[in-house]
Coordinates of C-alpha atoms in Angstrom, one line a residue:
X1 CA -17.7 -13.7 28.1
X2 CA -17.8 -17.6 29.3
X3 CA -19.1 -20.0 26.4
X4 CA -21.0 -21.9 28.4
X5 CA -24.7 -22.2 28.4
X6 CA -26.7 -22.4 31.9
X7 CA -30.7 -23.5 32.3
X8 CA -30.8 -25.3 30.1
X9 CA -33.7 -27.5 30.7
X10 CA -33.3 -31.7 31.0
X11 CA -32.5 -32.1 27.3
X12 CA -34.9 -34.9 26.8
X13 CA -36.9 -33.3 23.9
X14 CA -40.6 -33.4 25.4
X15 CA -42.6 -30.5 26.3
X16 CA -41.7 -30.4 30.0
X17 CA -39.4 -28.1 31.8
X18 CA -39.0 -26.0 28.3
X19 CA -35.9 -23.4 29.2
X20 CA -37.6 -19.8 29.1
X21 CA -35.0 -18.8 26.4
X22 CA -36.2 -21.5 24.2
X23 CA -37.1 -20.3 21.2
X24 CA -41.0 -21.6 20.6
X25 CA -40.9 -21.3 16.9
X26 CA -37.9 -23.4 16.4
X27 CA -39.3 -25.8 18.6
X28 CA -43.0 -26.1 16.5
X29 CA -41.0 -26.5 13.3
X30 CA -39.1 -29.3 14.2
X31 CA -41.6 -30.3 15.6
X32 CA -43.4 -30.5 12.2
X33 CA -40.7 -32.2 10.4
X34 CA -40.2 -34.8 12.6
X35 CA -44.1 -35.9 12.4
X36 CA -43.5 -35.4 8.4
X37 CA -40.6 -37.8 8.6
X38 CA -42.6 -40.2 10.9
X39 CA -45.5 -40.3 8.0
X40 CA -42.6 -41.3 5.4
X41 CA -41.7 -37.9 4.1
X42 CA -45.9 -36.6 3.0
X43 CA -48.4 -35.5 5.3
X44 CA -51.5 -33.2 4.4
X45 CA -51.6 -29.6 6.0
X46 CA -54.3 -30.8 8.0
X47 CA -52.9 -34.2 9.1
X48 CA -49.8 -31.9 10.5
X49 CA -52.4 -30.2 12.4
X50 CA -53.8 -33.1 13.9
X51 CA -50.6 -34.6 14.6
X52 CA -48.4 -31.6 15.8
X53 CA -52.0 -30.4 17.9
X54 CA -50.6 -26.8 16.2
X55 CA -53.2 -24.2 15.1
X56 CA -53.8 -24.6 11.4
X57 CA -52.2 -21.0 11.1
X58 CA -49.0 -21.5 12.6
X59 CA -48.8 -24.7 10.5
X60 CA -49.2 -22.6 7.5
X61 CA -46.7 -20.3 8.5
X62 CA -44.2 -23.4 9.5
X63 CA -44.9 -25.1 5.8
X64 CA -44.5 -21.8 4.1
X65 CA -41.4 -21.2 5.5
X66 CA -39.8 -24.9 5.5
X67 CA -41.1 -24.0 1.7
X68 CA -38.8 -21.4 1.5
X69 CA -35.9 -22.7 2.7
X70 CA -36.1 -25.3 0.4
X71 CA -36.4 -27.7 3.0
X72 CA -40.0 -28.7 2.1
X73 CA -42.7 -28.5 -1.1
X74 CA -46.3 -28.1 -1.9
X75 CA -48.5 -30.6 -3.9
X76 CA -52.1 -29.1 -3.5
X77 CA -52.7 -29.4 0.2
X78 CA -49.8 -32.2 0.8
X79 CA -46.7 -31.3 2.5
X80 CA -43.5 -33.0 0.9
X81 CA -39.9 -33.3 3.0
X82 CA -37.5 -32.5 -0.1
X83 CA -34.0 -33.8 -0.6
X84 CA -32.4 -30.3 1.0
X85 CA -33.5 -30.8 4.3
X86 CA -30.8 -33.7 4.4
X87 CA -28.1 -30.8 4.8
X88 CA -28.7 -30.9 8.5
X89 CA -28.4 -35.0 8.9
X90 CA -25.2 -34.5 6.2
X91 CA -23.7 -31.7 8.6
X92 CA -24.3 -34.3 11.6
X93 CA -22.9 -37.0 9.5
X94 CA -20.2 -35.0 8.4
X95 CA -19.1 -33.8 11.8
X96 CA -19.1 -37.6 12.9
X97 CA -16.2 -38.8 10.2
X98 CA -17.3 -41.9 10.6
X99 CA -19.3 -42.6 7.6
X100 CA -16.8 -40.9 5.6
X101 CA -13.9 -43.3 7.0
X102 CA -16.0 -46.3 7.4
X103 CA -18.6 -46.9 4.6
X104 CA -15.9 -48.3 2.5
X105 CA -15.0 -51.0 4.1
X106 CA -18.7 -51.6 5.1
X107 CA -19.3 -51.8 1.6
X108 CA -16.3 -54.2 0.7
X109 CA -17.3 -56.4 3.6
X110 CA -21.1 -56.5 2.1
X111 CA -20.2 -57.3 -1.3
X112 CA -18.0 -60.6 -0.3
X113 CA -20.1 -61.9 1.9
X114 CA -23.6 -61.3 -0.3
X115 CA -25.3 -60.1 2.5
X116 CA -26.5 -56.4 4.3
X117 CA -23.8 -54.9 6.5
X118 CA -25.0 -51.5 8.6
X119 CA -23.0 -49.5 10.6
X120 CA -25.0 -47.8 14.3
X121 CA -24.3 -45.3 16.9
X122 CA -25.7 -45.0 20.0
X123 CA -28.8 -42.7 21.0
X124 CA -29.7 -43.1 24.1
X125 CA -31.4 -46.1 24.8
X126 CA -31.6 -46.7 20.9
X127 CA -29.6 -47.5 18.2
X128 CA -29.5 -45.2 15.0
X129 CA -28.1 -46.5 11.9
X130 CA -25.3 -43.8 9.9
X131 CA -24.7 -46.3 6.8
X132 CA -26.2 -49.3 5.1
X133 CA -24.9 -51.1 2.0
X134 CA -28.3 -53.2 1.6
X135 CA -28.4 -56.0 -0.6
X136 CA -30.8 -56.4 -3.6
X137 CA -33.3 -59.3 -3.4
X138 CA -36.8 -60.1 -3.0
X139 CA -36.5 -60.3 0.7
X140 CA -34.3 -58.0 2.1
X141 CA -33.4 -55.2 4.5
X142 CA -35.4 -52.1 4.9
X143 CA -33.8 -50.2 7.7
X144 CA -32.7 -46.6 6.2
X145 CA -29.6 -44.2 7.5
X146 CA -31.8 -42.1 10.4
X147 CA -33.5 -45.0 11.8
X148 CA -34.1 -45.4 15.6
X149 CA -34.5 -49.0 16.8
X150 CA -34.9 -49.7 20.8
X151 CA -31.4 -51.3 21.8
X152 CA -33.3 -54.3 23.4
X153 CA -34.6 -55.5 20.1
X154 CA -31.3 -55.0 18.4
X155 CA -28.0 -56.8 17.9
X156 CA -26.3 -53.9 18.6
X157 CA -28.0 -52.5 21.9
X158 CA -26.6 -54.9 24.1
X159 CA -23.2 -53.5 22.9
X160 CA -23.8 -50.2 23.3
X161 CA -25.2 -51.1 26.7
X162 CA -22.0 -52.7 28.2
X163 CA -20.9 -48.3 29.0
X164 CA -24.7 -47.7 30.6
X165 CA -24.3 -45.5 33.2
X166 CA -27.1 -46.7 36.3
X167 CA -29.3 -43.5 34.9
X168 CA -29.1 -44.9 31.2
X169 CA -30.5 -48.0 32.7
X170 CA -33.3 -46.3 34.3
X171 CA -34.0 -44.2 31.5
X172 CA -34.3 -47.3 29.6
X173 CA -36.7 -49.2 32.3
X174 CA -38.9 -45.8 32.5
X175 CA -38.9 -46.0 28.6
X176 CA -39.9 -49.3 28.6
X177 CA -42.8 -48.9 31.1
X178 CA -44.3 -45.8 29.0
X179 CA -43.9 -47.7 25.8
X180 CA -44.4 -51.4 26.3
X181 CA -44.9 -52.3 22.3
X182 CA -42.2 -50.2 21.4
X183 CA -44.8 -47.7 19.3
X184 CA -42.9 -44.7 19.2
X185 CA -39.9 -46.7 17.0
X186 CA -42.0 -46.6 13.6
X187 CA -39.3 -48.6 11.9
X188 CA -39.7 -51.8 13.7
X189 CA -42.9 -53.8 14.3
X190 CA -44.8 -53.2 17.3
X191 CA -44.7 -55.4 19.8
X192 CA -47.2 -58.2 20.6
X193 CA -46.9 -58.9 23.6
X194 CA -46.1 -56.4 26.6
X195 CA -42.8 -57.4 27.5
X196 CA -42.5 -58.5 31.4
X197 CA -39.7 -58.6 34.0
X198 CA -38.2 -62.3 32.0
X199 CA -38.1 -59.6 28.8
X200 CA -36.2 -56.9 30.9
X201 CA -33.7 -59.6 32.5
X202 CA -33.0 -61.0 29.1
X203 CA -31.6 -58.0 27.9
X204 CA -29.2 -57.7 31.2
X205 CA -28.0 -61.2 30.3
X206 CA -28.0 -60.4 26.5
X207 CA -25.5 -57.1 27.3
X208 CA -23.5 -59.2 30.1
X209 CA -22.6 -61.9 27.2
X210 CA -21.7 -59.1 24.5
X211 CA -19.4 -57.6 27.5
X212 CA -17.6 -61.1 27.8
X213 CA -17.5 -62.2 24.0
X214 CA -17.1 -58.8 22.1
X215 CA -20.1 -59.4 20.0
X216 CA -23.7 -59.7 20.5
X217 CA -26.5 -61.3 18.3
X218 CA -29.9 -60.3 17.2
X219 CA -31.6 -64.0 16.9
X220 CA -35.4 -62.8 15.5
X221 CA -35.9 -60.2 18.0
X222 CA -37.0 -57.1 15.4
X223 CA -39.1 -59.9 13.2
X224 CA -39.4 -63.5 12.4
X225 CA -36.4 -64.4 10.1
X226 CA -34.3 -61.6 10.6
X227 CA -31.3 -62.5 12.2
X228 CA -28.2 -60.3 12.5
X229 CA -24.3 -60.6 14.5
X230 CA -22.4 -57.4 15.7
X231 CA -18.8 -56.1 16.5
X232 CA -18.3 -53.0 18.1
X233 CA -15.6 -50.7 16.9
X234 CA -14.0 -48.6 19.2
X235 CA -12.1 -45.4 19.0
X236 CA -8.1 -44.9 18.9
X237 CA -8.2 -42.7 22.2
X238 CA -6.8 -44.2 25.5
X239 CA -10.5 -45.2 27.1
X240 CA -11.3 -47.2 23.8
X241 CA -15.1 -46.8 23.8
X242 CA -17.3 -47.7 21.4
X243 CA -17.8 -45.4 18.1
X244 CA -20.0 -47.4 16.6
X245 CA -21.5 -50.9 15.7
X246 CA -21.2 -52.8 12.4
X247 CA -23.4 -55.6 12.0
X248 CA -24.2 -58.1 9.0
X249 CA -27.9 -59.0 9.1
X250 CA -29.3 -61.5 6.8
X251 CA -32.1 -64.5 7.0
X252 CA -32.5 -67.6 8.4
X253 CA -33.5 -68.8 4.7
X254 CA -29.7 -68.0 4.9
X255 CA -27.9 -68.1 7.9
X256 CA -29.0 -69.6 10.6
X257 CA -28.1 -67.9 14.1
X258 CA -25.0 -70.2 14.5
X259 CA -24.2 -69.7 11.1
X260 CA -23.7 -65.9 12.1
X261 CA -21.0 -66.5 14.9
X262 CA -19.5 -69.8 13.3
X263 CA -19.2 -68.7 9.1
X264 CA -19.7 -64.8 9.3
X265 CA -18.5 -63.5 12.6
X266 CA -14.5 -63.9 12.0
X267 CA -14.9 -61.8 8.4
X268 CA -16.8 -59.3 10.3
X269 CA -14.2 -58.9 12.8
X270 CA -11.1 -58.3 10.7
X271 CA -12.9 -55.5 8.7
X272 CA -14.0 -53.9 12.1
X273 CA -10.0 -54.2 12.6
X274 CA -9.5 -52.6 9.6
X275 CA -11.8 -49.9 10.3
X276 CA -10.2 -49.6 13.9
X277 CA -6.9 -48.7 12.2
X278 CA -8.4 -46.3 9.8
X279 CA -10.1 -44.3 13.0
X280 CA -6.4 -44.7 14.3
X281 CA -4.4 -43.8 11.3
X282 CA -6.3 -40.8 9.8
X283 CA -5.2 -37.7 10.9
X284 CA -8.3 -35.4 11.2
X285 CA -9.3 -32.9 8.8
X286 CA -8.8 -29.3 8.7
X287 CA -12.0 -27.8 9.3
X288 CA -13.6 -26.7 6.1
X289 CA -15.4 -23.6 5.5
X290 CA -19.7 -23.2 6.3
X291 CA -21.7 -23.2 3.2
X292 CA -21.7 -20.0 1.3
X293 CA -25.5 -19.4 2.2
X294 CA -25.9 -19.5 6.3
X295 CA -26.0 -15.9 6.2
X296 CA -29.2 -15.3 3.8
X297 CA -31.9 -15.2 5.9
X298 CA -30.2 -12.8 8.5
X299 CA -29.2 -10.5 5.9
X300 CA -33.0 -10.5 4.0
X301 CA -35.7 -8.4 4.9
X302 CA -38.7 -9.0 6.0
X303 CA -40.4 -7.1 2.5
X304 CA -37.8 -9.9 0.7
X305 CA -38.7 -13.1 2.6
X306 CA -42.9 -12.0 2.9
X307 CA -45.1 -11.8 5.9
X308 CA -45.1 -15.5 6.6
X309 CA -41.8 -16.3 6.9
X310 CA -40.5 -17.2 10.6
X311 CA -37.0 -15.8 10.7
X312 CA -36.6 -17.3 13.9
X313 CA -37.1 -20.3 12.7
X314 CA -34.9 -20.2 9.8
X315 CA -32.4 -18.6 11.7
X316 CA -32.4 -21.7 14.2
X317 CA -31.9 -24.3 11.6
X318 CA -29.1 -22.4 10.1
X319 CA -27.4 -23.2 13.0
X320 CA -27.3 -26.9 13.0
X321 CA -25.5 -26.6 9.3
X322 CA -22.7 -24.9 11.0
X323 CA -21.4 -28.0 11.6
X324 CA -19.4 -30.4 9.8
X325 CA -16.4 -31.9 8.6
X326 CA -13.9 -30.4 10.5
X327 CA -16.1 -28.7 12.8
X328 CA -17.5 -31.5 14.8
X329 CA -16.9 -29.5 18.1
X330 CA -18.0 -25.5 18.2
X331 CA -18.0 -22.6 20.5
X332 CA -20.8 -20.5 20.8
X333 CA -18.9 -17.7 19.5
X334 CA -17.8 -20.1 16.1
X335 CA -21.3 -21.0 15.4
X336 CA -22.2 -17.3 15.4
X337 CA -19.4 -16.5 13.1
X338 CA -19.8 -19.4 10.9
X339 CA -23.5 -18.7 10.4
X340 CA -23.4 -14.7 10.9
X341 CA -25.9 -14.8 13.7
X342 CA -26.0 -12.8 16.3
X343 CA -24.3 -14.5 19.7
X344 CA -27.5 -14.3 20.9
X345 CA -29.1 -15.4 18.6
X346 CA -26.8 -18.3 18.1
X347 CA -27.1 -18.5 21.5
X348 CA -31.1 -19.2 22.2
X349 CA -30.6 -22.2 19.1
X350 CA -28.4 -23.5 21.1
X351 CA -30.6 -23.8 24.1
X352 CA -33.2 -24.8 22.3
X353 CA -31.5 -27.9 20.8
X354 CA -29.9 -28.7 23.8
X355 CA -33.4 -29.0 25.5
X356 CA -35.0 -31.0 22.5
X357 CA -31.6 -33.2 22.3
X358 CA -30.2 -32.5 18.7
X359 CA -27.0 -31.0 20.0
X360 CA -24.6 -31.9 23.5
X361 CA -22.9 -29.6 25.3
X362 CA -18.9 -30.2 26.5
X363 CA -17.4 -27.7 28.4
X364 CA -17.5 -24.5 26.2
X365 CA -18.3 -26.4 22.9
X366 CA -21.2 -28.4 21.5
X367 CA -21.6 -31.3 18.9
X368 CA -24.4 -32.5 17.2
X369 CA -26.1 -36.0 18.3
X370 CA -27.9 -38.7 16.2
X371 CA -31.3 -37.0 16.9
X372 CA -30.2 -34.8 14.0
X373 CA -30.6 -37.5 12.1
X374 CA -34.8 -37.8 12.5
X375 CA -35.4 -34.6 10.9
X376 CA -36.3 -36.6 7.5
X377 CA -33.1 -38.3 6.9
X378 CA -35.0 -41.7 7.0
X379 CA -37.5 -41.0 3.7
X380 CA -35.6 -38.9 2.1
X381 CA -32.6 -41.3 2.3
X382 CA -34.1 -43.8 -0.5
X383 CA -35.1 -41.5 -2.3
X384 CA -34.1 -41.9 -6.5
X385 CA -33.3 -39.0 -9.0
X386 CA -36.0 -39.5 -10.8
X387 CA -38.2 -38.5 -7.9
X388 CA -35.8 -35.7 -6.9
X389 CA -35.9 -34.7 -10.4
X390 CA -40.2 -34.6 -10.8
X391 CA -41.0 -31.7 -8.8
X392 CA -38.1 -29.8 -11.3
X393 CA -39.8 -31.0 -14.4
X394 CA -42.9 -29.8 -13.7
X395 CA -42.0 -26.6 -12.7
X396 CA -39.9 -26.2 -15.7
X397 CA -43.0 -27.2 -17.9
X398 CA -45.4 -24.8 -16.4
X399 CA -42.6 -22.1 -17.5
X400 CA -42.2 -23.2 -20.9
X401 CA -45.8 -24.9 -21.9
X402 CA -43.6 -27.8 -23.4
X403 CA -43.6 -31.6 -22.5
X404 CA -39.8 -32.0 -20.2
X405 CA -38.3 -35.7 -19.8
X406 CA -35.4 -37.0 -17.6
X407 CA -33.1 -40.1 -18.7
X408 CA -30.4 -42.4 -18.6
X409 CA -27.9 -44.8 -20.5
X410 CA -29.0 -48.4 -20.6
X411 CA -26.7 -51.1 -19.7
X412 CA -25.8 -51.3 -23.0
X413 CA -24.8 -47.8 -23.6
X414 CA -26.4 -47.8 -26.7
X415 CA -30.2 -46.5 -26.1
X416 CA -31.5 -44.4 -23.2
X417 CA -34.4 -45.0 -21.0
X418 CA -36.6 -42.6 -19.3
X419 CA -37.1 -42.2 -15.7
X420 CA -39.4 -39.5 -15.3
X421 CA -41.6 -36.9 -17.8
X422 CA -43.8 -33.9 -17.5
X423 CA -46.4 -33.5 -20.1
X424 CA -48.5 -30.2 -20.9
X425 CA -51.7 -30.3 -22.4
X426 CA -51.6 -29.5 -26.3
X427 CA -53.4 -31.2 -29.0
X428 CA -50.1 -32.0 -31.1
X429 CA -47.6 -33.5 -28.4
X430 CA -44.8 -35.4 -27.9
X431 CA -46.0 -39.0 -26.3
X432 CA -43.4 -41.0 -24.5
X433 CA -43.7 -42.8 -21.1
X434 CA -41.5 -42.9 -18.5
X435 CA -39.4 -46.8 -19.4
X436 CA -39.5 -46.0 -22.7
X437 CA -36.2 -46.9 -24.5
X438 CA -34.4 -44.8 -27.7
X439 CA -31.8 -45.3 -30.0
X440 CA -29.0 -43.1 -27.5
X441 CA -27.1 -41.8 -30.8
X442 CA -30.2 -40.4 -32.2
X443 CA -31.5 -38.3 -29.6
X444 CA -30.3 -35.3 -28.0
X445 CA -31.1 -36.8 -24.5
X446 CA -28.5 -39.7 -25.7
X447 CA -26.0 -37.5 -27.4
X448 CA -25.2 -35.5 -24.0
X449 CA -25.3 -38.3 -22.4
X450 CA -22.8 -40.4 -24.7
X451 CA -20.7 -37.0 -25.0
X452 CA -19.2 -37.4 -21.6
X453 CA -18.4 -41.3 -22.2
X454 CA -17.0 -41.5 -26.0
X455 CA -14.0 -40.0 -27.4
X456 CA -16.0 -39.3 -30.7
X457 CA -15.2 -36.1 -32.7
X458 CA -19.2 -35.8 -33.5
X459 CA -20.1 -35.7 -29.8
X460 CA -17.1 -32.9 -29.2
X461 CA -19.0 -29.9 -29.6
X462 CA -21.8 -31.1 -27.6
X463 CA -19.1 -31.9 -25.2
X464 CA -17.6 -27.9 -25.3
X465 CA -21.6 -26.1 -25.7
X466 CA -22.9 -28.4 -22.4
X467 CA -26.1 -29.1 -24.8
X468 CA -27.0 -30.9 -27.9
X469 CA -29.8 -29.9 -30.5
X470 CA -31.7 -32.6 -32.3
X471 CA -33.5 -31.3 -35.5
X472 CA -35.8 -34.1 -36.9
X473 CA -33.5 -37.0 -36.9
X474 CA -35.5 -39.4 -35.0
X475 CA -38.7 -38.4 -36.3
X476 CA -39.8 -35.5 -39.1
X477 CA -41.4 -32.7 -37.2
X478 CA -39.6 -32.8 -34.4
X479 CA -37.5 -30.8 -32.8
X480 CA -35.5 -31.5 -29.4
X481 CA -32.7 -29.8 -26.7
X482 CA -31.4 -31.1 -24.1
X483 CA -28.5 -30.6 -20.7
X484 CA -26.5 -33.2 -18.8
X485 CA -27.2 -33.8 -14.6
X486 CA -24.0 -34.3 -13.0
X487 CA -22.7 -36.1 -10.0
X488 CA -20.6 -35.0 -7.2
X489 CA -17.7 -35.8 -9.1
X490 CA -18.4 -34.0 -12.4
X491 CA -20.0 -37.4 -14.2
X492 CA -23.1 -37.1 -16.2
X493 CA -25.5 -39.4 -15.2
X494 CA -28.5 -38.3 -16.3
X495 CA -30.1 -36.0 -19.3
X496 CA -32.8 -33.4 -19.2
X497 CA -34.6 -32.4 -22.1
X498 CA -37.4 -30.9 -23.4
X499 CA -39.2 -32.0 -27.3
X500 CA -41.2 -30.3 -29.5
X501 CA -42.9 -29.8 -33.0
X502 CA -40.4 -27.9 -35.4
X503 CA -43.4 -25.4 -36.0
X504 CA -43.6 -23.8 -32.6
X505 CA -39.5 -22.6 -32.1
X506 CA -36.5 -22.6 -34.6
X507 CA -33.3 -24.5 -33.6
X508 CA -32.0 -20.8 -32.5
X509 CA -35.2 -20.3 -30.5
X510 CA -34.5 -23.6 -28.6
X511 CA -31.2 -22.1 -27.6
X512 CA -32.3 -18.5 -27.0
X513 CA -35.2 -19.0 -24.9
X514 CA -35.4 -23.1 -23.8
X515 CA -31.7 -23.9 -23.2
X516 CA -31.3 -21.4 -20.5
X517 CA -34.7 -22.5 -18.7
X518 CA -33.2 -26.0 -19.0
X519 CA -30.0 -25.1 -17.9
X520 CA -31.4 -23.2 -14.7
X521 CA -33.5 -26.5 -13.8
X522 CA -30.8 -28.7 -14.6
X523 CA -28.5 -26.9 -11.7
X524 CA -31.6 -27.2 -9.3
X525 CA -31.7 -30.6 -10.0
X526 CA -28.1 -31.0 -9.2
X527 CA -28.2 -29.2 -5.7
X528 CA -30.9 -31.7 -4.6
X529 CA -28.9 -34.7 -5.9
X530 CA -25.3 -33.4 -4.6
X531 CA -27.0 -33.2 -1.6
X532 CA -28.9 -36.1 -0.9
X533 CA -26.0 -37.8 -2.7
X534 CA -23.4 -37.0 0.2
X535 CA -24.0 -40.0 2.3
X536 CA -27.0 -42.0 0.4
X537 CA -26.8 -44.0 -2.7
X538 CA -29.4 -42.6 -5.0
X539 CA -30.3 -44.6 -7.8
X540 CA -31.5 -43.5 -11.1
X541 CA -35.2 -44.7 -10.7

């Protein structure tokens, strides 16, 4: 049987000319996480209804589901994106390679010359950015991996705009006429002023220039102050087309816009050299397996998963993880295998994204497109562990009725400071706020934490057991346990614990019935970070 997929619709993403073998469920839910993600990540159930114009039953049923999967959470009525919806931007991201290959050298290039360096791909008539190294300061940059900026307002769009075809450029005008302040691109300032025929011809001039120089420049466009130089890097194959964009962007309190092409510009181009010969040098990679878990929701029943779960739905966004690195390019008949769908299954996902513009079809195979990106990528991609660790906490405290605290080392390695705490209501309690700091060596939160740094023979067993146990060392009475938070790379970087009077549970108690409750949290709260971790730097608070 053929691989392709026919009627397909326009692929532009709006309601019009929906392909009859759509499938309407998948389309509803994303279209509810994309309104969560344009209302930063927290939207109340009925504030989905009024933007999505869905009954407040199907909502329900979308939430409860999204709940399930993990890929959203309740607080009361609110509706929270949570940090493992970013598996489908990380399988996008993946797929690409080049934030993988490329964020290095972004990084390198940001920390010599002080200032925010981004790397962009192209989305239509849009830019979307796939990295930032962002630099710390009172004034600085705010644009987040996932963001959609219109090309015209942009240093990179005129770039990107040098291989319009003569439909881009219409799509562009028609996109231009229906959305004169540029309101639908949430992370730029609207426009004040409806832009005019001058406005249009300056951005045929603007991509004319970056066609002759090889650069283009963003002189205040996005906002007063905000100035920013690009250099497109192109890929290794014979037609040499543009990959992506990196930019530096800083402030005219800075740089002035001659600054940019005089001071900045020749750094800017040897790195994008360098990253040219790292597209051109790397072989590509073998393509890795699917995650272990595509296959749960085809394999649960209906009694398992409850009478609100929409398995269509679920089964649809399974199919966007199929991709990744390795696996930038499937057949219908590998995303059926790698997810265990049936190939029709597969096959109605397929259509459906195709028509809503998440994935692009070539020939027999299809790839996933920077649109992937705006199903809550932006929010969730500043996002801190202490945040990704609250929701944990006080589910673990509701299970075991005692106060739970996350924490780090300080600076000086010698106390730790906490992030984030859960409290539970009891007359005799432990009180500690979150920025409190405590002697590190003293604590069990410090002890786990010191046991992965410090060749110390005291620390070794905590080291071997993966806990420690503090009886009334830092204060008579009490009594605390506590389980290291690991990185991608096996590093502990943060502590969980829970404290307690020494009247309510023995030191065997603590292990017996706490440490596996603390354990069990600790590994959720590790999934979240591993995964919003992939691409994203996530501080600790």
């Amino acid at each position: 049987m053929p691989e392709t997929i026919t009627g397909t619709g326009t692929g532009t993403g709006t309601d019009g000319n929906v392909p009859a073998e759509a499938v309407a469920p998948l389309i509803r839910g994303i279209a509810v996480l994309r309104e969560l993600t344009e209302a930063n990540g927290t939207l109340s159930l009925s504030g989905l209804e009024r933007a999505t114009g869905l009954a407040r039953s199907t909502v329900d049923r979308i939430t409860a589901t999204l709940a399930r999967m993990g890929y959203v959470r309740f607080d009361g009525r609110d509706v929270h994106l949570s940090p493992r919806l970013m598996e489908l931007g990380n399988a996008y991201l993946s797929a690409l390679r080049l934030p993988a290959l490329l964020s290095p050298h972004a990084d390198a290039l940001a920390d010599e010359l002080d200032e925010s360096v981004s790397l962009a791909v192209a989305d239509q008539d849009g830019i979307r950015f796939i990295h930032q190294a962002t630099r710390r300061r009172a004034m600085s940059l705010s644009f987040r991996i996932g963001d959609l900026l219109p090309a015209e307002r942009t240093a990179p769009g005129p770039l990107f705009a040098t291989e319009w075809t003569a439909a881009d450029w219409q799509r562009w005008r028609d996109r231009r006429a229906a959305d004169p302040r540029d309101l639908s691109f949430t992370a730029v300032p609207p426009r004040t002023h409806r832009p005019d025929a001058r406005d249009d011809d300056a951005f045929v001039r603007r991509t004319e220039e970056a066609s002759a120089n090889g650069w283009s420049l963003d002189d205040q466009l996005i906002e007063p102050g905000l100035v920013a130089i690009s250099v497109p890097i192109r890929t290794p194959e014979g037609d040499g087309r543009i990959a992506s964009v990196a930019s530096v962007v800083s402030h005219t309190s800075r740089h002035t816009a001659h600054d940019l092409r005089t001071t900045l510009l020749p750094r800017l181009r040897s790195t994008v050299e360098v990253m040219e010969r790292e597209l051109r040098d790397t072989p590509p990679p073998e393509p890795g397996p699917p995650p272990a878990d595509l296959a749960l929701w085809t394999g649960a029943s209906k009694q398992q998963l409850g009478r609100e779960f929409i398995e269509s739905l679920a089964r649809g966004l399974t199919v966007l993880t199929a991709f990744g690195e390795g696996r930038e390019e499937l057949t219908l008949t590998e995303v059926a295998r790698a997810t265990g769908l049936a190939r029709a299954t597969a096959r109605r996902a397929l259509i459906t994204y195709e028509h809503l513009g998440l994935v692009a079809p070539a020939g027999r195979t299809f790839t996933p497109t920077p649109r992937v990106l705006s199903l809550g990528f932006p929010p969730l991609s500043r996002t801190t562990l202490s945040e990704i660790a609250q929701p944990h906490l006080a589910d673990l405290t509701s299970r075991i009725h005692e106060s739970t605290s996350l924490a780090v080392l300080s600076d000086s390695g010698e106390e730790i400071q906490f992030t984030a705490r859960v409290t539970t209501a009891r007359v005799m309690s432990v009180h500690i706020t979150v920025g409190t700091r405590l002697p590190a060596y003293a604590t069990a939160l410090g002890r786990v934490l010191l046991a992965d740094t410090r060749d110390d023979g005291a620390l070794a067993s905590v080291r071997s057991q993966g806990y420690a146990l503090v009886d009334e060392e830092l204060e008579e009475g009490l009594r605390s346990i506590a389980v290291p938070i690991r990185d991608r790379s096996g590093r502990v970087v943060a502590a969980l614990n829970t404290a307690l009077h020494a009247s309510r549970r023995t030191p065997r108690e603590c292990v017996t019935d706490l440490l596996p409750e603390l354990t069990a949290t600790a590994t959720r709260i590790q999934t979240d970070f591993h995964t919003a971790a992939r691409f994203t730097h996530v501080p600790p608070s």
